[in-house]
C-alpha cells in the first residue's frame, strides 16, 4: 500500500498494531457509508489521534473571538474535508473561509460539508509546497490563517517558506494559528515517551470501541465509487514522504519571528500537541 505522509498512521502502526483479523472483524460494514457518516467518522478518527482536538479548536475559536476585530477572511491551510473551516463559519457569521488542500478526495467531501455556507466558503485545490500557492487567492488578503494537524506534512524548508509567504499576504495585525503535534526536545526524552504513551492510550480507547483508524477510514471512503479516481490521484500525490526531523515548538516560534511576525509564541499545549501563533506587524 502506498505510504502517505502522515505521522499519525506511523505512530499507530508502531505503537498499536491492529491485527488483520481484528481489522476485518471491525470492518464488516456492509452498507455504503453516506458522506455525513464519513464526516462524523473522520472527526472521531482524528480525535483518536489528537486526544484534545476539540479543545484545541475551541482555544483557537475563542482567541479569534477575543481579538479586536472579528475574523473576516480566514485561510484554512491543509483544511482536509473542512472540519476547522466549518467551525469558523459557524462561530463567525460574517467570516469567509478559504479552505486550501492538495487532496482532491478530501476536498470533494469538503464541498459537501461546507455547502450549507454558500459563498462564505471558498475551496481551492493547491499544493502548499508550491512557492506560487498563494496565486489561487487572486490578490485577496486574509486577516487570519489557521491550520490543524496539517503542516507537519511539509518538509521543514517548505514550512519556513510557508510562514514567510503568510507574513507577506496577511494584513497588518492579522494572525496565524497553527494547531499541530510538535516534536519534543531532545527527541528521545521522557517528555516524548510520555506523549507517545498518551497517544497510544487515546488510540487504544477509541479503536477498541469501533472508531475507524486512518487506513480504515480511507477504505470506507473508497466504498463510494465516485471517490475511486480521486483516491488514486491523492495516493499518487502523497506517495513520497519527507524524512525531516519533526520541528519543535521553539522551531515554529522562531520561524514565525524570522518570517516577520512581530509576536510569536504558543497559545496552548497538551503534551506534544500545541497551538503556535504569530501576529503580523
Ligand atoms: C491529517 S489531515 C488534517 C485535515 C484537517 N485540517 C483536519 O484537522 O481534519 C492533513 C491535511 O493536510 C493536507 N496536506 C498535506 N500536505 C499538503 C500540501 N503540500 N498542500 C496542501 N495540503 C496538504 C492533506 O491533504 C490533509 O488534508
CSV table of C-alpha atoms and ligand atoms in Angstrom, one decimal:
chain,number,residue,atom,x,y,z
A,1,UNK,CA,0.0,0.0,0.0
A,2,UNK,CA,1.2,3.5,-0.8
A,3,UNK,CA,2.6,5.2,2.2
A,4,UNK,CA,1.2,8.6,2.8
A,5,UNK,CA,2.8,11.5,4.7
A,6,UNK,CA,1.1,11.2,8.0
A,7,UNK,CA,2.9,10.7,11.2
A,8,UNK,CA,-0.3,9.6,12.9
A,9,UNK,CA,-0.5,6.4,10.8
A,10,UNK,CA,3.2,5.8,11.5
A,11,UNK,CA,2.6,6.2,15.2
A,12,UNK,CA,-0.4,3.9,15.2
A,13,UNK,CA,1.4,1.4,13.2
A,14,UNK,CA,4.4,1.5,15.6
A,15,UNK,CA,2.5,1.6,18.9
A,16,UNK,CA,-0.8,0.0,18.1
A,17,UNK,CA,-0.5,-2.8,15.6
A,18,UNK,CA,-4.1,-3.9,14.8
A,19,UNK,CA,-4.1,-7.4,13.5
A,20,UNK,CA,-5.6,-8.1,10.1
A,21,UNK,CA,-8.1,-10.3,11.9
A,22,UNK,CA,-9.2,-7.6,14.3
A,23,UNK,CA,-9.3,-5.1,11.5
A,24,UNK,CA,-11.5,-7.3,9.3
A,25,UNK,CA,-13.8,-8.0,12.3
A,26,UNK,CA,-14.3,-4.3,12.7
A,27,UNK,CA,-14.6,-3.5,9.1
A,28,UNK,CA,-17.6,-5.7,8.2
A,29,UNK,CA,-19.8,-2.7,7.4
A,30,UNK,CA,-22.0,-3.8,4.5
A,31,UNK,CA,-23.9,-0.6,3.6
A,32,UNK,CA,-22.1,2.1,1.6
A,33,UNK,CA,-21.5,5.0,4.1
A,34,UNK,CA,-23.1,8.3,3.4
A,35,UNK,CA,-20.9,11.4,3.2
A,36,UNK,CA,-22.4,12.6,6.5
A,37,UNK,CA,-21.4,9.4,8.2
A,38,UNK,CA,-17.9,9.6,6.7
A,39,UNK,CA,-17.5,13.2,8.0
A,40,UNK,CA,-18.6,12.1,11.6
A,41,UNK,CA,-16.2,9.2,11.4
A,42,UNK,CA,-13.4,11.5,10.2
A,43,UNK,CA,-13.9,13.7,13.3
A,44,UNK,CA,-13.9,10.6,15.6
A,45,UNK,CA,-10.8,9.2,13.8
A,46,UNK,CA,-8.9,12.4,14.1
A,47,UNK,CA,-9.9,12.8,17.8
A,48,UNK,CA,-8.4,9.3,18.4
A,49,UNK,CA,-5.0,10.6,17.3
A,50,UNK,CA,-5.4,14.0,18.9
A,51,UNK,CA,-7.0,13.4,22.3
A,52,UNK,CA,-7.9,17.1,22.9
A,53,UNK,CA,-8.6,18.1,19.3
A,54,UNK,CA,-12.0,19.7,20.2
A,55,UNK,CA,-10.5,21.7,23.0
A,56,UNK,CA,-7.7,22.7,20.6
A,57,UNK,CA,-10.3,24.0,18.1
A,58,UNK,CA,-12.1,25.8,20.9
A,59,UNK,CA,-9.0,27.6,22.1
A,60,UNK,CA,-8.4,29.0,18.6
A,61,UNK,CA,-12.0,29.9,18.1
A,62,UNK,CA,-12.1,31.7,21.4
A,63,UNK,CA,-8.8,33.5,20.7
A,64,UNK,CA,-10.3,34.8,17.4
A,65,UNK,CA,-13.4,35.9,19.2
A,66,UNK,CA,-11.3,37.9,21.8
A,67,UNK,CA,-9.5,39.9,19.1
A,68,UNK,CA,-10.4,43.5,18.5
A,69,UNK,CA,-11.9,42.7,15.1
A,70,UNK,CA,-13.8,39.5,14.3
A,71,UNK,CA,-12.3,37.4,11.6
A,72,UNK,CA,-13.3,38.3,8.0
A,73,UNK,CA,-11.2,36.3,5.6
A,74,UNK,CA,-9.7,33.2,7.0
A,75,UNK,CA,-7.4,30.7,5.3
A,76,UNK,CA,-7.6,27.0,6.5
A,77,UNK,CA,-4.3,25.6,5.4
A,78,UNK,CA,-4.4,21.8,4.8
A,79,UNK,CA,-8.1,22.0,5.6
A,80,UNK,CA,-9.0,18.5,4.5
A,81,UNK,CA,-12.7,17.9,4.5
A,82,UNK,CA,-13.4,21.2,6.2
A,83,UNK,CA,-13.5,20.4,9.9
A,84,UNK,CA,-11.9,23.7,11.1
A,85,UNK,CA,-13.4,25.7,8.2
A,86,UNK,CA,-16.9,24.6,9.3
A,87,UNK,CA,-16.3,25.5,13.0
A,88,UNK,CA,-15.1,29.0,12.0
A,89,UNK,CA,-18.1,29.5,9.6
A,90,UNK,CA,-20.5,28.5,12.3
A,91,UNK,CA,-18.9,30.7,15.0
A,92,UNK,CA,-18.3,33.8,12.9
A,93,UNK,CA,-21.3,34.6,10.7
A,94,UNK,CA,-19.5,37.4,8.9
A,95,UNK,CA,-16.4,35.4,8.0
A,96,UNK,CA,-15.5,33.9,4.7
A,97,UNK,CA,-13.2,30.8,4.9
A,98,UNK,CA,-10.9,29.8,2.1
A,99,UNK,CA,-10.1,26.1,2.5
A,100,UNK,CA,-6.8,25.1,0.9
A,101,UNK,CA,-5.7,21.5,0.4
A,102,UNK,CA,-3.9,19.3,-2.1
A,103,UNK,CA,-6.1,16.2,-1.6
A,104,UNK,CA,-8.8,16.0,-4.3
A,105,UNK,CA,-10.7,13.3,-2.4
A,106,UNK,CA,-10.9,15.2,0.9
A,107,UNK,CA,-11.8,18.4,-0.9
A,108,UNK,CA,-14.7,16.6,-2.6
A,109,UNK,CA,-16.0,15.7,0.9
A,110,UNK,CA,-15.4,19.3,1.9
A,111,UNK,CA,-17.6,20.6,-0.9
A,112,UNK,CA,-20.5,18.6,0.7
A,113,UNK,CA,-19.5,19.5,4.3
A,114,UNK,CA,-19.3,23.3,3.6
A,115,UNK,CA,-22.2,23.6,1.0
A,116,UNK,CA,-24.6,25.0,3.7
A,117,UNK,CA,-22.4,28.1,3.9
A,118,UNK,CA,-22.8,29.1,0.3
A,119,UNK,CA,-20.4,31.8,-0.9
A,120,UNK,CA,-18.9,32.2,2.5
A,121,UNK,CA,-17.0,29.0,1.8
A,122,UNK,CA,-14.3,29.0,-0.9
A,123,UNK,CA,-12.3,25.9,-1.7
A,124,UNK,CA,-9.1,25.7,-3.7
A,125,UNK,CA,-7.1,22.6,-4.6
A,126,UNK,CA,-3.5,23.7,-4.1
A,127,UNK,CA,-0.1,22.3,-3.1
A,128,UNK,CA,1.2,24.4,-0.2
A,129,UNK,CA,4.7,23.3,-1.1
A,130,UNK,CA,4.4,25.2,-4.4
A,131,UNK,CA,6.1,28.6,-4.0
A,132,UNK,CA,3.2,30.1,-6.0
A,133,UNK,CA,0.4,28.6,-3.9
A,134,UNK,CA,-1.0,32.0,-2.9
A,135,UNK,CA,-1.7,32.8,-6.6
A,136,UNK,CA,-5.1,31.0,-6.1
A,137,UNK,CA,-6.1,33.8,-3.7
A,138,UNK,CA,-6.2,36.2,-6.7
A,139,UNK,CA,-4.9,39.1,-4.5
A,140,UNK,CA,-7.3,38.5,-1.6
A,141,UNK,CA,-5.5,39.3,1.7
A,142,UNK,CA,-6.6,37.3,4.7
A,143,UNK,CA,-6.6,38.6,8.2
A,144,UNK,CA,-6.4,35.1,9.7
A,145,UNK,CA,-4.7,31.8,8.8
A,146,UNK,CA,-5.4,28.6,10.7
A,147,UNK,CA,-4.3,25.1,10.3
A,148,UNK,CA,-5.0,21.8,12.2
A,149,UNK,CA,-2.8,18.7,12.1
A,150,UNK,CA,-1.6,19.5,8.6
A,151,UNK,CA,1.7,21.5,8.4
A,152,UNK,CA,3.8,18.6,9.8
A,153,UNK,CA,3.3,17.1,6.3
A,154,UNK,CA,5.6,19.8,4.9
A,155,UNK,CA,9.4,19.4,4.9
A,156,UNK,CA,10.9,22.0,7.2
A,157,UNK,CA,12.2,24.3,4.4
A,158,UNK,CA,8.7,24.4,3.0
A,159,UNK,CA,7.2,25.1,6.4
A,160,UNK,CA,9.6,28.0,6.8
A,161,UNK,CA,8.7,29.2,3.3
A,162,UNK,CA,5.0,29.0,4.1
A,163,UNK,CA,5.4,31.1,7.2
A,164,UNK,CA,7.3,33.6,5.1
A,165,UNK,CA,4.6,33.7,2.4
A,166,UNK,CA,1.9,34.2,5.1
A,167,UNK,CA,3.8,37.1,6.6
A,168,UNK,CA,3.7,38.7,3.1
A,169,UNK,CA,-0.1,38.2,2.4
A,170,UNK,CA,-1.8,38.5,5.8
A,171,UNK,CA,-2.9,42.1,6.5
A,172,UNK,CA,-1.1,44.0,9.3
A,173,UNK,CA,-2.4,43.0,12.7
A,174,UNK,CA,-3.5,39.6,11.2
A,175,UNK,CA,-2.8,36.3,12.9
A,176,UNK,CA,-1.6,32.8,12.1
A,177,UNK,CA,-2.7,30.0,14.4
A,178,UNK,CA,-1.1,26.6,13.7
A,179,UNK,CA,-2.5,23.6,15.8
A,180,UNK,CA,-0.4,20.5,15.4
A,181,UNK,CA,1.8,17.9,17.0
A,182,UNK,CA,5.3,19.3,17.5
A,183,UNK,CA,8.5,17.3,18.4
A,184,UNK,CA,9.9,17.1,21.9
A,185,UNK,CA,13.4,18.2,22.5
A,186,UNK,CA,15.5,16.2,22.7
A,187,UNK,CA,13.7,13.6,20.6
A,188,UNK,CA,14.5,10.7,22.9
A,189,UNK,CA,13.3,12.3,26.2
A,190,UNK,CA,10.9,11.4,29.0
A,191,UNK,CA,8.6,14.1,27.5
A,192,UNK,CA,8.5,12.3,24.2
A,193,UNK,CA,7.9,8.9,25.9
A,194,UNK,CA,5.0,10.3,27.9
A,195,UNK,CA,3.5,12.0,24.9
A,196,UNK,CA,3.7,8.8,22.9
A,197,UNK,CA,2.2,6.7,25.7
A,198,UNK,CA,-0.7,9.1,25.9
A,199,UNK,CA,-1.2,9.0,22.1
A,200,UNK,CA,-1.2,5.2,22.4
A,201,UNK,CA,-3.7,5.1,25.2
A,202,UNK,CA,-6.1,7.5,23.4
A,203,UNK,CA,-5.9,5.4,20.2
A,204,UNK,CA,-6.4,2.2,22.1
A,205,UNK,CA,-9.6,3.5,23.8
A,206,UNK,CA,-11.0,4.9,20.5
A,207,UNK,CA,-10.3,1.9,18.3
A,208,UNK,CA,-11.5,-0.6,20.8
A,209,UNK,CA,-14.9,1.0,20.6
A,210,UNK,CA,-15.2,0.8,16.8
A,211,UNK,CA,-13.8,4.2,15.7
A,212,UNK,CA,-12.1,3.6,12.3
A,213,UNK,CA,-8.4,4.2,12.2
A,214,UNK,CA,-6.8,6.2,9.4
A,215,UNK,CA,-6.5,3.3,6.9
A,216,UNK,CA,-10.0,2.0,7.7
A,217,UNK,CA,-11.5,5.5,7.2
A,218,UNK,CA,-9.9,5.7,3.7
A,219,UNK,CA,-11.2,2.2,2.9
A,220,UNK,CA,-14.6,3.3,3.8
A,221,UNK,CA,-14.4,6.4,1.6
A,222,UNK,CA,-13.3,4.1,-1.2
A,223,UNK,CA,-16.5,2.2,-0.9
A,224,UNK,CA,-18.1,5.1,-2.6
A,225,UNK,CA,-17.5,4.5,-6.3
A,226,UNK,CA,-17.2,8.2,-7.2
A,227,UNK,CA,-14.1,8.5,-5.0
A,228,UNK,CA,-12.1,5.8,-6.7
A,229,UNK,CA,-10.2,8.0,-9.2
A,230,UNK,CA,-9.8,10.8,-6.6
A,231,UNK,CA,-8.2,8.5,-4.1
A,232,UNK,CA,-5.9,7.1,-6.7
A,233,UNK,CA,-4.8,10.6,-7.5
A,234,UNK,CA,-4.3,11.6,-3.8
A,235,UNK,CA,-2.2,8.4,-3.3
A,236,UNK,CA,-0.1,9.5,-6.3
A,237,UNK,CA,0.4,13.0,-4.9
A,238,UNK,CA,1.3,11.8,-1.4
A,239,UNK,CA,3.4,8.8,-2.5
A,240,UNK,CA,6.6,10.1,-1.1
A,241,UNK,CA,7.2,11.2,2.5
A,242,UNK,CA,9.8,13.6,3.8
A,243,UNK,CA,12.1,12.4,6.5
A,244,UNK,CA,13.0,15.7,8.1
A,245,UNK,CA,13.0,15.7,11.9
A,246,UNK,CA,9.8,17.0,13.2
A,247,UNK,CA,10.2,20.6,14.3
A,248,UNK,CA,9.9,21.6,18.0
A,249,UNK,CA,7.6,24.4,19.3
A,250,UNK,CA,10.7,26.6,19.6
A,251,UNK,CA,11.4,26.0,15.9
A,252,UNK,CA,7.9,27.1,14.9
A,253,UNK,CA,8.1,30.2,17.1
A,254,UNK,CA,11.5,31.2,15.8
A,255,UNK,CA,10.4,30.5,12.2
A,256,UNK,CA,7.4,32.8,12.7
A,257,UNK,CA,9.6,35.6,14.1
A,258,UNK,CA,12.1,35.3,11.4
A,259,UNK,CA,9.3,35.4,8.8
A,260,UNK,CA,8.3,38.8,10.1
A,261,UNK,CA,5.6,38.1,12.7
A,262,UNK,CA,6.1,40.8,15.4
A,263,UNK,CA,4.9,38.5,18.2
A,264,UNK,CA,5.1,34.7,18.1
A,265,UNK,CA,4.6,32.0,20.8
A,266,UNK,CA,2.4,29.1,21.9
A,267,UNK,CA,-1.2,29.7,23.0
A,268,UNK,CA,-2.0,26.2,24.2
A,269,UNK,CA,-0.2,22.9,24.8
A,270,UNK,CA,-1.2,19.4,25.9
A,271,UNK,CA,1.9,17.2,25.9
A,272,UNK,CA,3.3,17.4,22.4
A,273,UNK,CA,0.2,18.9,20.9
A,274,UNK,CA,0.3,22.7,20.5
A,275,UNK,CA,-1.2,25.8,19.1
A,276,UNK,CA,1.6,28.2,17.8
A,277,UNK,CA,0.6,31.7,16.8
A,278,UNK,CA,2.2,34.7,15.1
A,279,UNK,CA,0.9,38.2,14.9
A,280,UNK,CA,1.7,40.2,11.8
A,281,UNK,CA,3.4,43.5,12.4
B,1,LIG,C1,-4.5,14.9,8.9
B,1,LIG,S1,-5.2,15.9,7.7
B,1,LIG,C2,-5.9,17.2,8.6
B,1,LIG,C3,-7.1,17.8,7.9
B,1,LIG,C4,-7.8,18.9,8.7
B,1,LIG,N1,-7.0,20.1,8.9
B,1,LIG,C5,-8.3,18.3,10.0
B,1,LIG,O1,-7.8,18.8,11.0
B,1,LIG,O2,-9.2,17.5,9.9
B,1,LIG,C6,-3.8,16.7,6.9
B,1,LIG,C7,-4.2,17.5,5.7
B,1,LIG,O3,-3.0,18.2,5.2
B,1,LIG,C8,-3.1,18.2,3.8
B,1,LIG,N2,-1.8,18.5,3.1
B,1,LIG,C9,-0.7,17.8,3.3
B,1,LIG,N3,0.3,18.3,2.6
B,1,LIG,C10,-0.2,19.3,1.9
B,1,LIG,C11,0.3,20.2,0.9
B,1,LIG,N4,1.6,20.1,0.5
B,1,LIG,N5,-0.5,21.1,0.4
B,1,LIG,C12,-1.8,21.2,0.8
B,1,LIG,N6,-2.4,20.4,1.7
B,1,LIG,C13,-1.6,19.4,2.2
B,1,LIG,C14,-3.6,16.8,3.5
B,1,LIG,O4,-4.1,16.7,2.2
B,1,LIG,C15,-4.7,16.7,4.6
B,1,LIG,O5,-5.9,17.1,4.2
